[in-house]
XYZ file of N, CA and C in Angstrom:
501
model
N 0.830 -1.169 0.000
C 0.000 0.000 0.000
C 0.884 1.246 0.000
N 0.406 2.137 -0.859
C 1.507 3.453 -1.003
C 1.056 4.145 0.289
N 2.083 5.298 0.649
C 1.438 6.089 1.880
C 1.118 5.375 3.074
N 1.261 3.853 3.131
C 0.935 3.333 4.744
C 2.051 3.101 5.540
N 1.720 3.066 6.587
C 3.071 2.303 7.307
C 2.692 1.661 8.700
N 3.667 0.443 8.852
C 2.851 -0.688 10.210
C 4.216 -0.206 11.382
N 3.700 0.121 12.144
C 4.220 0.395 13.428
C 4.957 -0.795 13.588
N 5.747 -1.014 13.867
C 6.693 -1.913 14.724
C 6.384 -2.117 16.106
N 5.811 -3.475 16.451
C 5.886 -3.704 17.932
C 5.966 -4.869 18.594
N 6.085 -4.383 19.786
C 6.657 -5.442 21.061
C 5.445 -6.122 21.646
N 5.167 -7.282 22.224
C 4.380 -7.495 23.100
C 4.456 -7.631 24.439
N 3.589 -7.240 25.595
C 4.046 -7.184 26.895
C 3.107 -8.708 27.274
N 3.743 -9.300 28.194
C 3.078 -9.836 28.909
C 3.136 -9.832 30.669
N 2.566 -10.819 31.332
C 3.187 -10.948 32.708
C 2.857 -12.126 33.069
N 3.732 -12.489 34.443
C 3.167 -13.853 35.424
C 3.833 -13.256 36.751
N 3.561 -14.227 37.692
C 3.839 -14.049 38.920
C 3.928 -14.936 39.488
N 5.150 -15.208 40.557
C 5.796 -16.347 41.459
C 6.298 -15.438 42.306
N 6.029 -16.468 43.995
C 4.917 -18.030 43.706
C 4.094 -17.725 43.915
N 3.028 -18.529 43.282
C 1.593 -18.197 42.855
C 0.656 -17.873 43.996
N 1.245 -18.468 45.195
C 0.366 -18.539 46.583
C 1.467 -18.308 47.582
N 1.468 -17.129 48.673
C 1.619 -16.483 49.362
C 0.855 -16.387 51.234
N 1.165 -16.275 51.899
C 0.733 -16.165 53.236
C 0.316 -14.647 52.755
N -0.360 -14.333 53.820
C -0.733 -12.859 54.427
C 0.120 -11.875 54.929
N 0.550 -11.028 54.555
C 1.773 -10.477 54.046
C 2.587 -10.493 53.655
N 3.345 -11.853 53.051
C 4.311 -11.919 52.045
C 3.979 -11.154 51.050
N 5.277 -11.988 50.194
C 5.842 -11.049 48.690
C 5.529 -12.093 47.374
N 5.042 -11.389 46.400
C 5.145 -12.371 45.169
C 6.040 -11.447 44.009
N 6.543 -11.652 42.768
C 7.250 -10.922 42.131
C 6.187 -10.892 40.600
N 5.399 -9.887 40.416
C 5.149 -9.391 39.132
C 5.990 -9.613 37.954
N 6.323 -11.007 37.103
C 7.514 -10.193 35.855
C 6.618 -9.376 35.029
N 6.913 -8.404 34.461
C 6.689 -7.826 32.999
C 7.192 -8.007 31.832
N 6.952 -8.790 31.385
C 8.102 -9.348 30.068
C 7.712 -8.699 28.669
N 8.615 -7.930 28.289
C 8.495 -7.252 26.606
C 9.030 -7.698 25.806
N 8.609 -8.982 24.266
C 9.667 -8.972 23.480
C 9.183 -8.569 22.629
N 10.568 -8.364 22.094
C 10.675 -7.604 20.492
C 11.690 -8.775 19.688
N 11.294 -9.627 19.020
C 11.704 -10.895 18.439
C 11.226 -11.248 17.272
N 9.789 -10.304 17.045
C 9.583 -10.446 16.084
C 10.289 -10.660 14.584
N 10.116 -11.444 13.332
C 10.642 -11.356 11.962
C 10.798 -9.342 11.909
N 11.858 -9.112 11.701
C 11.420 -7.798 11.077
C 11.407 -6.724 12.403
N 11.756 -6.978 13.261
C 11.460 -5.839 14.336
C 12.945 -5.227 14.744
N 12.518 -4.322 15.058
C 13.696 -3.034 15.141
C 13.764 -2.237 16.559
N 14.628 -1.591 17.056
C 15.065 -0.683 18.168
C 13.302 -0.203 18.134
N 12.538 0.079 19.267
C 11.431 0.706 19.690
C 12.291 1.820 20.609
N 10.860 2.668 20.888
C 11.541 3.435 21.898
C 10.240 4.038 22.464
N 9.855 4.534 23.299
C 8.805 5.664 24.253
C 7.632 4.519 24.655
N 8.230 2.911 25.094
C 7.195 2.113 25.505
C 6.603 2.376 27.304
N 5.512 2.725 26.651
C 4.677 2.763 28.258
C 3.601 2.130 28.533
N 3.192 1.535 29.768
C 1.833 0.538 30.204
C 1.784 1.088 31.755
N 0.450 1.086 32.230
C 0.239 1.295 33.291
C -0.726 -0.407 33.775
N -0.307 -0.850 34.722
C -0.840 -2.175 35.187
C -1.591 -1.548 36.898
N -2.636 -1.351 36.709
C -3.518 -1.252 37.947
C -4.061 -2.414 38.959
N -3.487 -2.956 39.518
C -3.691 -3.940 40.841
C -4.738 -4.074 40.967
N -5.896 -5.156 41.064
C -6.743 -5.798 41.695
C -6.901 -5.225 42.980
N -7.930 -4.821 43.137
C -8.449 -4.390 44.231
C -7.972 -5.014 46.011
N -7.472 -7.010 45.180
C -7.094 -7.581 46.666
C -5.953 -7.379 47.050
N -4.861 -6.779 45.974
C -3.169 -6.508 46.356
C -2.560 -5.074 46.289
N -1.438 -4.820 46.372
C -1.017 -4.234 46.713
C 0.183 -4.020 46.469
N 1.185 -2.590 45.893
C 2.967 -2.630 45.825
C 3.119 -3.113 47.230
N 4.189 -3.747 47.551
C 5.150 -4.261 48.838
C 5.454 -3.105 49.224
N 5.644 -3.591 50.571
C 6.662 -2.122 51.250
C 7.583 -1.945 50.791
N 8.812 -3.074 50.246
C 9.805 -2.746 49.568
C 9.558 -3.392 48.087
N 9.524 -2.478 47.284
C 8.841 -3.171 45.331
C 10.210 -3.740 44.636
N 11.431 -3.394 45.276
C 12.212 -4.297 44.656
C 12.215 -4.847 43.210
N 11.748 -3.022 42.748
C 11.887 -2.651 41.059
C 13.227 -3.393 40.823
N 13.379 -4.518 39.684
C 14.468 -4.841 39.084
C 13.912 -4.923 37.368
N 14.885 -3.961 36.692
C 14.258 -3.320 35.167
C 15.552 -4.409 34.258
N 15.619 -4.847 33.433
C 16.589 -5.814 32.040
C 16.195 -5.696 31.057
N 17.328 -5.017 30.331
C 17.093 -5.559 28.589
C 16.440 -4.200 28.335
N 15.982 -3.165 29.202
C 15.286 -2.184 28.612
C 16.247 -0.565 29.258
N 15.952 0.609 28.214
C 16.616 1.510 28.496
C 15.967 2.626 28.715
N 16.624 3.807 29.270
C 15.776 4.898 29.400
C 14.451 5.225 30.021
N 14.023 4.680 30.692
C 13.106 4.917 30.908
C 12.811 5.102 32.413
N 11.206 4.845 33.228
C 11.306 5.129 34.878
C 10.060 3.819 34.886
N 10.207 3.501 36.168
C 8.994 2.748 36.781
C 8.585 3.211 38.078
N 6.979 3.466 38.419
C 6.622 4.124 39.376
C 6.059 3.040 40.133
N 6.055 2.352 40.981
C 5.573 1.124 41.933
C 6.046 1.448 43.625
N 4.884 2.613 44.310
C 5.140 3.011 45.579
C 4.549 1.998 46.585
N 5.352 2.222 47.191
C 4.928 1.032 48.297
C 3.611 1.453 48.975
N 2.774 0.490 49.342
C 1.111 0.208 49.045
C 0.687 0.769 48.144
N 1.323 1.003 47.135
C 0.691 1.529 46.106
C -0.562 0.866 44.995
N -1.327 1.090 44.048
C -1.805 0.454 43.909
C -1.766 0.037 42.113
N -0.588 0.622 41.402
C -0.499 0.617 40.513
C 1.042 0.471 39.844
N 1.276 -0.035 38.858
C 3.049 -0.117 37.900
C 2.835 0.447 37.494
N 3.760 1.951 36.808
C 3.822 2.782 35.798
C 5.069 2.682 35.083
N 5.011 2.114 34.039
C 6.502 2.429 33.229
C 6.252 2.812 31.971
N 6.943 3.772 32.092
C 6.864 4.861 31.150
C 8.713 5.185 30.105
N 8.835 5.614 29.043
C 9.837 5.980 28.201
C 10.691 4.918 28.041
N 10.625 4.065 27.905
C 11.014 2.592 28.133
C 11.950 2.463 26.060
N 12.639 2.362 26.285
C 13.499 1.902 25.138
C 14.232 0.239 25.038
N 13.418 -0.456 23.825
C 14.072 -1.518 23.413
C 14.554 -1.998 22.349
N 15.863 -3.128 21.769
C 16.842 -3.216 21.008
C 16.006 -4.004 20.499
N 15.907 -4.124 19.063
C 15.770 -5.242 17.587
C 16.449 -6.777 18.771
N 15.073 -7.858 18.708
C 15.572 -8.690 18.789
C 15.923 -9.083 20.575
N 15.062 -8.428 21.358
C 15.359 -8.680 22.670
C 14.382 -8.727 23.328
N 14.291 -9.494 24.765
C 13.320 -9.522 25.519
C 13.938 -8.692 26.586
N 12.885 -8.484 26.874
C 13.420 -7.828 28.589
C 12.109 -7.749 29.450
N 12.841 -7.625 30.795
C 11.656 -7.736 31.753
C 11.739 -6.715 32.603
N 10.692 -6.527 33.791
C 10.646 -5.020 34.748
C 10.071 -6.431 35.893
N 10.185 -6.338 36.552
C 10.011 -7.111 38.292
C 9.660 -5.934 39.301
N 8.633 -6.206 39.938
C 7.924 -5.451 40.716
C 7.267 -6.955 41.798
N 7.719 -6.628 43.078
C 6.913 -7.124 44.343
C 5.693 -6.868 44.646
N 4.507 -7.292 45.261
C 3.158 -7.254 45.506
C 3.012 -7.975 46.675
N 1.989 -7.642 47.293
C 1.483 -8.485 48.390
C -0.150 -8.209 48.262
N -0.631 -8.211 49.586
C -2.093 -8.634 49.520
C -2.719 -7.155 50.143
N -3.739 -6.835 50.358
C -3.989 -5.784 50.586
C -4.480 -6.015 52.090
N -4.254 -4.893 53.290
C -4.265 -5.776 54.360
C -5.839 -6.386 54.543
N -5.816 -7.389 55.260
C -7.149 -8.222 55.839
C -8.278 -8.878 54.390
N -7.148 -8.700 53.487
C -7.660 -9.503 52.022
C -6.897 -11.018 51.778
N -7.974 -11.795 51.570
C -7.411 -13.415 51.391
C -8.307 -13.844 50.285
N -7.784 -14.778 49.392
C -7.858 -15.344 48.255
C -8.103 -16.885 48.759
N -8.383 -17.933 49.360
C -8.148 -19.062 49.187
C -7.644 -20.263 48.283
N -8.002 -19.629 46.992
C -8.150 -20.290 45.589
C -8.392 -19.531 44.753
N -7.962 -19.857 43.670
C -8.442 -18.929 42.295
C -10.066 -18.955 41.816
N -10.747 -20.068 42.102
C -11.914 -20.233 42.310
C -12.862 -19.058 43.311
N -12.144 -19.111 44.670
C -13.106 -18.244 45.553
C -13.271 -16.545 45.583
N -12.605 -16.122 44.921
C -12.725 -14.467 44.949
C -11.697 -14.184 43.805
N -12.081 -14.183 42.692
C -10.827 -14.306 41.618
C -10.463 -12.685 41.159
N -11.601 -12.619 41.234
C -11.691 -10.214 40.945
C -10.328 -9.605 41.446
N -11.082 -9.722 42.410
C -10.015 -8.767 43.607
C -8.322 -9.715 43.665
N -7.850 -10.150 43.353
C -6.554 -11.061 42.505
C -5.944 -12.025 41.797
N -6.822 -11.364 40.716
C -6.281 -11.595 39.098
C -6.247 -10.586 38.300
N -4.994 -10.878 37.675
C -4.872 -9.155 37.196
C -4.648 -9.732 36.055
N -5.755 -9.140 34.751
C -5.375 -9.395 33.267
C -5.163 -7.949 32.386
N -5.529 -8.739 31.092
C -5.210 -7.918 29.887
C -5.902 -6.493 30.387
N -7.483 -6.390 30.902
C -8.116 -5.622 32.021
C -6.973 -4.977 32.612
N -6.597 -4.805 33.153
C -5.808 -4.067 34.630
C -4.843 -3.408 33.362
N -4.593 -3.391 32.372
C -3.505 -2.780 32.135
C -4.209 -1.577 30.835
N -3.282 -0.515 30.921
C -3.816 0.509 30.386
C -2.724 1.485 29.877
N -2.964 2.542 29.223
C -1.819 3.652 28.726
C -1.182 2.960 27.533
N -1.223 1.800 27.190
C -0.152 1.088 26.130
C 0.290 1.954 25.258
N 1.446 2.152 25.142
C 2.334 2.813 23.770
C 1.814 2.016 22.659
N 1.213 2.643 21.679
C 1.174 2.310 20.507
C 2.251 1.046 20.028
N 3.459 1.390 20.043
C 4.312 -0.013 20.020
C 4.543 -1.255 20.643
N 3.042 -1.278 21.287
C 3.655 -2.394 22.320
C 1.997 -3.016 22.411
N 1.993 -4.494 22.014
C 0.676 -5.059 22.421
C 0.065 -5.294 23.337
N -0.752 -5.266 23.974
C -0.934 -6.232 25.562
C -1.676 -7.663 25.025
N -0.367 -8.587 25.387
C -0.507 -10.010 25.557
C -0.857 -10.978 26.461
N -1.177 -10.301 27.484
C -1.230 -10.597 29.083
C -2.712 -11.369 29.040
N -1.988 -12.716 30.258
C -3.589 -13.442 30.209
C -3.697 -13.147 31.814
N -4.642 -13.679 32.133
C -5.427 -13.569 33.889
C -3.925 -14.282 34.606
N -3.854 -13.719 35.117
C -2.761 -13.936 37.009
C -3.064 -14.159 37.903
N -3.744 -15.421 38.519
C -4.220 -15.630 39.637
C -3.061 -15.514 41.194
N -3.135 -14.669 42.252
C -2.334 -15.202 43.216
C -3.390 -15.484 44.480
N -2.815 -16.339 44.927
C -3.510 -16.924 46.168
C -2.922 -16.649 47.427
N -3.771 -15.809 48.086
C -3.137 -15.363 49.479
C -3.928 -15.797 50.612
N -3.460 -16.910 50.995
C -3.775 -17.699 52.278
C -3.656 -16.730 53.915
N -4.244 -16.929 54.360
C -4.564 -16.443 55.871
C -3.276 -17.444 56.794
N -2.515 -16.538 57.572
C -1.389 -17.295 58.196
C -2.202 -18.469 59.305
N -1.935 -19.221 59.184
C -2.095 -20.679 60.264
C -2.027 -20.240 61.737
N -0.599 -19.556 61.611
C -0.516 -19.084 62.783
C -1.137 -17.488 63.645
N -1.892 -17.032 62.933
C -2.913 -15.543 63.341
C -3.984 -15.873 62.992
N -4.722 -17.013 62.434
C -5.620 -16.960 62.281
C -6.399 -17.353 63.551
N -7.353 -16.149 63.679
C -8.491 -16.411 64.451
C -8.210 -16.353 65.940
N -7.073 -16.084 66.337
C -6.377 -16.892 67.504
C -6.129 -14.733 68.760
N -5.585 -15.373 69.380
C -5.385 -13.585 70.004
C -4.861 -14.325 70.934
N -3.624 -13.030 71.230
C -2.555 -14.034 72.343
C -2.914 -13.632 73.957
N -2.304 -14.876 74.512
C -3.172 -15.253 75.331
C -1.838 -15.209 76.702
N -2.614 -14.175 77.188
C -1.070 -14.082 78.640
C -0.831 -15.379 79.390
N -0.005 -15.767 79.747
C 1.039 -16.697 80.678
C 0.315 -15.985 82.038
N -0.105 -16.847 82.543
C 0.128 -16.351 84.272
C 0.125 -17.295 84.774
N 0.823 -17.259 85.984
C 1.471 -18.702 87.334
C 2.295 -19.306 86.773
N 3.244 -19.150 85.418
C 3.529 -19.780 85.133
C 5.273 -19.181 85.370
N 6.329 -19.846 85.680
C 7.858 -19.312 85.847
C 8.673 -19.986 85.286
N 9.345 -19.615 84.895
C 10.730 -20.135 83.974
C 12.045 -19.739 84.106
N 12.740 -21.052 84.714
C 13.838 -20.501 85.633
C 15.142 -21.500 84.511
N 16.020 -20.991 84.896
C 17.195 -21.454 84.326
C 17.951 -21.843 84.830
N 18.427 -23.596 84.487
C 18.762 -24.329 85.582
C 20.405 -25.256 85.133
């Protein structure tokens, strides 16, 4: 076709490990971008915003780790409720990934991917802003955040008459 031209692009996807978590642990978001395509070339100004499920949450520490990609920033504040990466530059022929930590949002539990799947699973849905160069490939992310064994239900319970001597 005279006068047209096809954008060159990357596809994003994600997953997350491990899939199931206690009640306040950490799981790791990857973001994976390749550009591998037949025919694909240096991109540059890739941005996605990934908005969290209502049941999780950035970690206190997000333990942003960015590969394979240049220039650019990622915004993931702790309890925050959203990834922003923005100006993101990638090479002909490379994957790269962005890693971001999550946890659960407090007094939110998942049992199963079955029992409350909304509030944490984060799909093609949750993500938004896409740079024109960049597809969203992303399928549903289930994480499962179990209630600790040991707090559940329970409230601690004082010692009295009781002494402990060292012998």
């Amino acid at each position: 076709l005279v006068g047209s031209s096809v954008v060159p692009v990357a596809t994003l996807t994600k997953a997350v490990s491990p899939t199931t978590i206690t009640d306040g642990g950490t799981a790791t978001y990857t973001f994976t971008v390749t550009n591998t395509a037949t025919g694909s070339v240096a991109l540059s100004g890739l941005n996605f915003t990934d908005t969290l499920p209502s049941g999780l949450r950035i970690a206190a520490t997000p333990n942003v780790v960015v590969s394979g990609l240049t220039a650019g920033t990622v915004t993931a504040a702790a309890g925050g409720t959203s990834v922003v990466a923005s100006g993101y530059s990638i090479a002909a022929n490379t994957t790269a990934t962005i890693k971001v930590d999550v946890t659960n949002a407090t007094g939110q539990f998942n049992a199963s991917c079955g029992g409350n799947p909304a509030a944490f699973t984060n799909s093609a849905a949750n993500m938004s802003n896409l740079s024109l160069n960049l597809t969203n490939n992303v399928t549903p992310v289930c994480l499962v955040v179990e209630e600790d064994p040991c707090n559940a239900g329970t409230a601690d319970v004082p010692l009295t008459g009781n002494t402990l001597t060292n012998q």
